Amino acid sequence: MADKQPTIKEIAKRLNISVSTVSRALHNHPSIGLRTKTRVQQLAKELNYEPNQTAIFFQQRKTFTLGVILPKLAESFFSSAISGIEEVANKNNYTVLMGQSHDDVEREKQIVNAMKKHRVDGLIVSISKNTETYEHFESLKNANIPVVFFDRIPNTYDIHYVACNMLSGTIQAINYLLKKGHRVIGMINGPENLVATADRKEGYIQAMLKNRLKFDPSLIVNSDLSAESTYEATQKLLSHKRKVTAIVAFNDYVAMDAMHYAQQKKVRINKDVWFVSYANLPLTTYLKYQPAASVEQFPYIQGQKATQMLLELLNKKEENEEKTDPIHYKIIVDSKLVIYDENA
């Protein structure tokens, strides 16, 4: 049977002082004299006393835990983001409780509910590709749990979020291909409910029109991000009535699937058809075939900024608990096109 953990009451009884005096002494409160502090802290050390975290959390009404919900940690984009989140959280004495939705809406809802039961102080979320309604996040307002979204954000205005400028990134990508002489450029876009999908499409349209080229909507094909869906999208573009010479893919994983399909059809990568994508994942440098360029989305920075934003919201809640702040914070991180072969 394990030994019973010593308590503040036991220390107080042995030293014949009050429980509140022991508590203040353990927290180095200035109202307690040096001799009393020394006696209390010495006895606590001898007894191997450890603070009751549950009691502390109850007293402070916070658990110093941040919840994080991501689609897939296996994707290096999200593993980089979680590193940024943990860095800021750890510096501020918070721990991180993480869940993966695996792009399953029902699983996402279950994790939100579990985070609520675990009494996380706040939540950082990148939604699943299939999330179209947001009631499960709305329910957190009643529990007074602030939420910050990043990268994949809900299509609604009343949220706090951090995102990368996909509009600018797409314009950079299209302009790069146009400068290389491409005029018939296809796009394998993502699920239609994602804000990032709409931003990519808008960037494509703006770049084409600014260069006095007609926008052909049939050159944009959506994928649900699975390999099968991407193969189908690639097939549509390669068999298009207009000869497609370049394809912009939703991300590096989609680009890899599209290039794999193209190779099977004897298409020479970045010769017959050029590929440009998003995310600038490190693994692309080890591939035999890689996109000619990729839009850097800075996931580590997004993770850092999302955590900083959430901590600011928690501090504001603590300082001004009785008032509701209608302001919703947003941060847009600049994107940057990274060209892998300047001589291509």
XYZ file of C-alpha atoms in Angstrom:
344
model
C 0.000 0.000 0.000
C 1.424 3.390 -1.022
C 2.379 5.887 1.688
C -0.118 8.663 2.212
C 1.004 11.929 0.652
C 1.757 14.670 3.224
C -0.611 17.639 3.231
C -0.474 21.307 4.176
C -2.583 20.444 7.240
C 0.066 17.977 8.427
C 2.835 20.555 8.055
C 0.727 23.133 9.893
C 0.023 20.701 12.768
C 3.692 19.746 13.188
C 4.811 23.368 13.280
C 1.800 24.538 15.303
C 0.894 27.244 12.814
C -2.165 27.882 10.630
C -2.803 26.226 7.274
C -2.972 29.638 5.571
C 0.481 30.521 6.969
C 1.907 27.291 5.548
C 0.321 28.016 2.163
C 1.757 31.525 2.071
C 5.184 30.326 3.189
C 5.295 27.696 0.449
C 4.487 30.438 -2.097
C 7.090 32.851 -0.668
C 4.445 35.394 0.278
C 6.067 38.636 1.543
C 3.803 38.721 4.619
C 5.554 35.641 6.060
C 8.824 36.101 7.923
C 12.046 34.453 6.752
C 12.310 32.155 9.798
C 8.776 30.786 9.302
C 9.308 30.368 5.558
C 12.519 28.438 6.169
C 10.891 26.132 8.760
C 7.887 25.410 6.506
C 9.896 24.822 3.341
C 12.466 22.656 5.154
C 9.777 20.409 6.649
C 7.958 20.220 3.305
C 11.210 19.050 1.726
C 11.793 16.443 4.425
C 8.262 15.078 4.000
C 8.536 15.100 0.178
C 5.470 17.322 0.079
C 4.036 17.991 -3.397
C 1.316 20.584 -4.062
C -2.161 19.247 -4.747
C -2.553 20.329 -8.386
C -6.278 19.604 -8.396
C -6.783 21.986 -5.483
C -4.615 24.623 -7.134
C -6.538 24.303 -10.396
C -9.830 24.580 -8.539
C -8.642 27.660 -6.686
C -7.309 29.392 -9.810
C -10.132 28.106 -12.014
C -7.680 26.975 -14.701
C -5.833 23.758 -15.535
C -2.907 25.257 -17.482
C -3.778 22.870 -20.288
C -4.346 23.793 -23.923
C -6.204 21.428 -26.226
C -5.111 21.013 -29.853
C -7.121 19.298 -32.591
C -5.372 18.542 -35.889
C -6.370 16.508 -38.949
C -3.244 14.304 -39.047
C -0.041 14.546 -37.062
C 1.605 12.232 -39.615
C 1.599 15.134 -42.075
C 4.809 17.074 -41.536
C 2.895 20.351 -41.944
C 0.907 19.645 -38.777
C 3.843 18.123 -36.880
C 5.717 21.375 -37.534
C 2.684 23.369 -36.339
C 2.452 21.354 -33.100
C 6.138 22.072 -32.431
C 5.401 25.796 -32.636
C 2.379 25.377 -30.382
C 4.312 23.402 -27.755
C 7.206 25.863 -27.748
C 4.984 28.809 -26.792
C 2.838 26.721 -24.425
C 5.849 25.355 -22.525
C 7.396 28.806 -22.155
C 4.162 29.903 -20.492
C 3.912 26.833 -18.216
C 1.057 25.221 -20.135
C 0.859 21.600 -21.203
C -0.686 20.510 -24.501
C -3.393 17.872 -24.871
C -3.656 16.776 -28.494
C -6.222 14.905 -30.591
C -6.305 13.907 -34.270
C -9.553 14.069 -36.228
C -8.116 12.056 -39.135
C -10.376 14.251 -41.293
C -13.446 12.660 -39.706
C -16.109 15.147 -38.567
C -17.653 12.791 -36.003
C -14.253 12.081 -34.507
C -13.612 15.825 -34.388
C -16.856 16.323 -32.443
C -15.902 13.559 -29.996
C -12.513 15.142 -29.369
C -14.091 18.568 -28.760
C -16.379 16.976 -26.185
C -13.462 15.142 -24.561
C -11.433 18.362 -24.387
C -14.377 20.056 -22.689
C -14.620 17.248 -20.102
C -10.889 17.485 -19.441
C -11.443 21.171 -18.681
C -8.831 22.541 -21.068
C -8.408 26.294 -20.670
C -8.530 26.901 -24.427
C -8.471 25.120 -27.758
C -6.398 25.433 -30.958
C -8.006 23.794 -34.001
C -7.355 23.056 -37.643
C -10.652 21.641 -38.880
C -11.151 18.429 -40.831
C -11.597 18.608 -44.588
C -15.242 17.525 -44.187
C -16.293 19.978 -41.472
C -19.184 22.058 -42.813
C -21.069 23.036 -39.630
C -19.568 24.376 -36.449
C -22.078 23.729 -33.652
C -19.557 21.612 -31.720
C -17.215 24.597 -31.540
C -20.062 26.987 -30.722
C -20.866 24.834 -27.678
C -17.489 25.765 -26.190
C -18.687 29.351 -25.741
C -21.144 28.189 -23.074
C -18.248 26.431 -21.327
C -16.232 29.684 -21.514
C -13.462 27.956 -23.482
C -11.917 30.241 -26.135
C -10.986 28.719 -29.508
C -8.349 29.810 -32.012
C -8.378 28.253 -35.474
C -5.370 28.029 -37.770
C -4.602 26.999 -41.355
C -7.895 25.188 -42.027
C -10.401 27.652 -40.646
C -14.237 27.670 -40.608
C -16.071 29.640 -43.275
C -17.530 32.149 -40.818
C -16.545 35.608 -39.644
C -17.037 35.365 -35.863
C -13.877 33.399 -35.014
C -10.316 33.994 -33.868
C -7.826 32.608 -36.378
C -4.332 32.493 -37.831
C -3.952 31.630 -41.507
C -1.483 31.915 -44.348
C -2.181 34.216 -47.292
C -3.173 31.652 -49.902
C -4.477 34.327 -52.261
C -1.047 35.943 -52.505
C 0.703 32.573 -52.623
C -1.439 31.418 -55.531
C -0.837 34.628 -57.472
C 2.904 34.104 -56.986
C 2.608 30.503 -58.231
C 0.580 31.398 -61.333
C 2.827 34.348 -62.190
C 5.867 32.078 -61.926
C 4.348 29.622 -64.406
C 3.243 32.402 -66.753
C 6.791 33.779 -66.810
C 7.959 30.301 -67.794
C 5.679 30.486 -70.834
C 2.734 28.421 -69.620
C -0.689 29.622 -70.734
C -2.945 26.630 -70.077
C -2.593 26.046 -66.346
C -4.719 23.536 -64.493
C -5.434 23.483 -60.780
C -6.187 20.540 -58.505
C -7.990 22.336 -55.705
C -9.189 21.013 -52.342
C -12.605 20.320 -50.783
C -15.049 23.119 -51.595
C -15.989 23.832 -47.964
C -12.440 24.876 -47.002
C -11.667 28.592 -46.970
C -8.189 27.831 -48.340
C -9.797 26.233 -51.413
C -11.732 29.412 -52.203
C -8.597 31.520 -51.648
C -6.594 29.400 -54.096
C -9.313 29.673 -56.729
C -9.580 33.452 -56.287
C -5.795 33.802 -56.559
C -5.811 31.741 -59.756
C -8.560 33.898 -61.291
C -6.925 37.182 -60.311
C -3.526 36.168 -61.691
C -4.977 35.000 -65.010
C -7.137 38.099 -65.523
C -4.344 40.466 -64.508
C -2.224 38.894 -67.242
C -5.097 39.377 -69.720
C -5.817 35.678 -70.007
C -9.342 34.285 -70.074
C -10.388 32.325 -66.991
C -11.508 28.807 -67.917
C -13.390 27.266 -64.935
C -13.021 23.765 -66.412
C -9.283 23.967 -65.669
C -9.962 23.907 -61.906
C -10.835 20.439 -60.589
C -11.518 19.641 -56.944
C -10.071 16.722 -55.004
C -11.109 15.411 -51.583
C -7.331 15.046 -50.977
C -7.370 11.252 -51.220
C -5.041 9.609 -53.736
C -7.989 8.219 -55.721
C -9.686 11.597 -55.993
C -6.412 13.263 -56.985
C -5.778 10.614 -59.670
C -9.219 11.351 -61.085
C -8.593 15.111 -61.034
C -5.210 14.671 -62.728
C -6.757 12.470 -65.399
C -9.344 15.169 -66.167
C -6.687 17.809 -66.581
C -4.330 15.658 -68.672
C -7.201 14.731 -71.010
C -8.548 18.289 -71.219
C -9.403 19.525 -74.714
C -6.827 22.247 -74.210
C -3.298 20.957 -73.689
C -2.445 21.581 -70.051
C 1.280 22.293 -69.580
C 1.254 23.094 -65.869
C -0.736 22.034 -62.798
C -1.005 23.791 -59.449
C -1.804 21.212 -56.736
C -3.554 21.902 -53.398
C -0.527 20.793 -51.372
C 2.678 18.767 -51.708
C 0.903 15.476 -50.922
C -1.645 16.117 -53.675
C 1.207 17.082 -56.000
C 2.989 13.799 -55.239
C -0.147 11.786 -56.026
C -0.727 13.798 -59.208
C 2.880 13.342 -60.350
C 2.670 9.620 -59.618
C -0.385 9.329 -61.836
C 1.243 11.459 -64.546
C 4.350 9.238 -64.573
C 2.152 6.179 -65.069
C 0.789 7.922 -68.176
C 4.354 8.504 -69.436
C 4.182 12.232 -68.755
C 7.610 13.753 -68.068
C 7.460 15.722 -64.816
C 8.372 19.418 -65.177
C 9.023 18.853 -68.862
C 5.767 17.820 -70.498
C 3.766 19.111 -67.527
C 5.086 21.319 -64.750
C 3.844 21.028 -61.170
C 3.653 23.691 -58.475
C 2.177 23.072 -55.027
C 1.830 24.394 -51.468
C 3.458 23.718 -48.074
C 7.142 23.398 -49.086
C 7.494 20.190 -47.089
C 11.100 19.092 -46.318
C 10.446 15.577 -47.652
C 10.079 16.902 -51.226
C 13.848 17.450 -51.404
C 14.348 13.661 -51.153
C 11.987 12.782 -53.995
C 13.138 11.736 -57.435
C 10.437 13.992 -58.850
C 9.404 17.114 -57.016
C 7.281 20.152 -57.861
C 9.137 22.935 -59.648
C 8.079 25.235 -56.806
C 5.963 25.219 -53.653
C 4.253 27.929 -51.609
C 5.696 28.100 -48.092
C 2.898 28.364 -45.490
C 5.076 28.612 -42.369
C 3.227 26.089 -40.154
C 5.640 26.538 -37.227
C 4.961 30.281 -37.173
C 1.216 29.685 -37.533
C 1.355 27.369 -34.512
C 3.309 29.917 -32.473
C 0.990 32.801 -33.316
C -2.162 30.736 -32.685
C -0.880 29.834 -29.208
C 0.135 33.415 -28.429
C -3.330 34.564 -29.507
C -5.041 31.958 -27.313
C -2.946 32.900 -24.269
C -3.836 36.556 -24.830
C -7.521 35.622 -24.921
C -7.139 33.646 -21.698
C -5.444 36.595 -20.011
C -8.206 38.940 -21.155
C -10.844 36.521 -19.852
C -9.108 36.428 -16.489
C -8.772 40.222 -16.251
C -12.231 41.130 -17.532
C -14.382 38.124 -16.776
C -17.714 39.905 -16.582
C -17.596 41.531 -20.035
C -18.047 39.952 -23.436
C -15.556 41.147 -26.025
C -17.093 41.170 -29.514
C -13.729 41.664 -31.205
C -12.388 38.657 -33.097
C -8.662 38.493 -33.710
C -7.129 37.419 -36.985
C -3.547 37.115 -38.172
C -2.595 36.523 -41.795
C 0.922 35.154 -42.303
C 2.542 36.105 -45.599
C 3.200 33.216 -47.959
C 6.310 32.817 -50.090
C 6.874 30.869 -53.292
C 9.960 28.665 -52.982
C 11.471 27.714 -56.351
C 13.398 24.444 -56.189
C 15.353 24.805 -59.417
C 16.148 28.364 -60.461
C 17.396 27.054 -63.824
C 14.197 25.142 -64.591
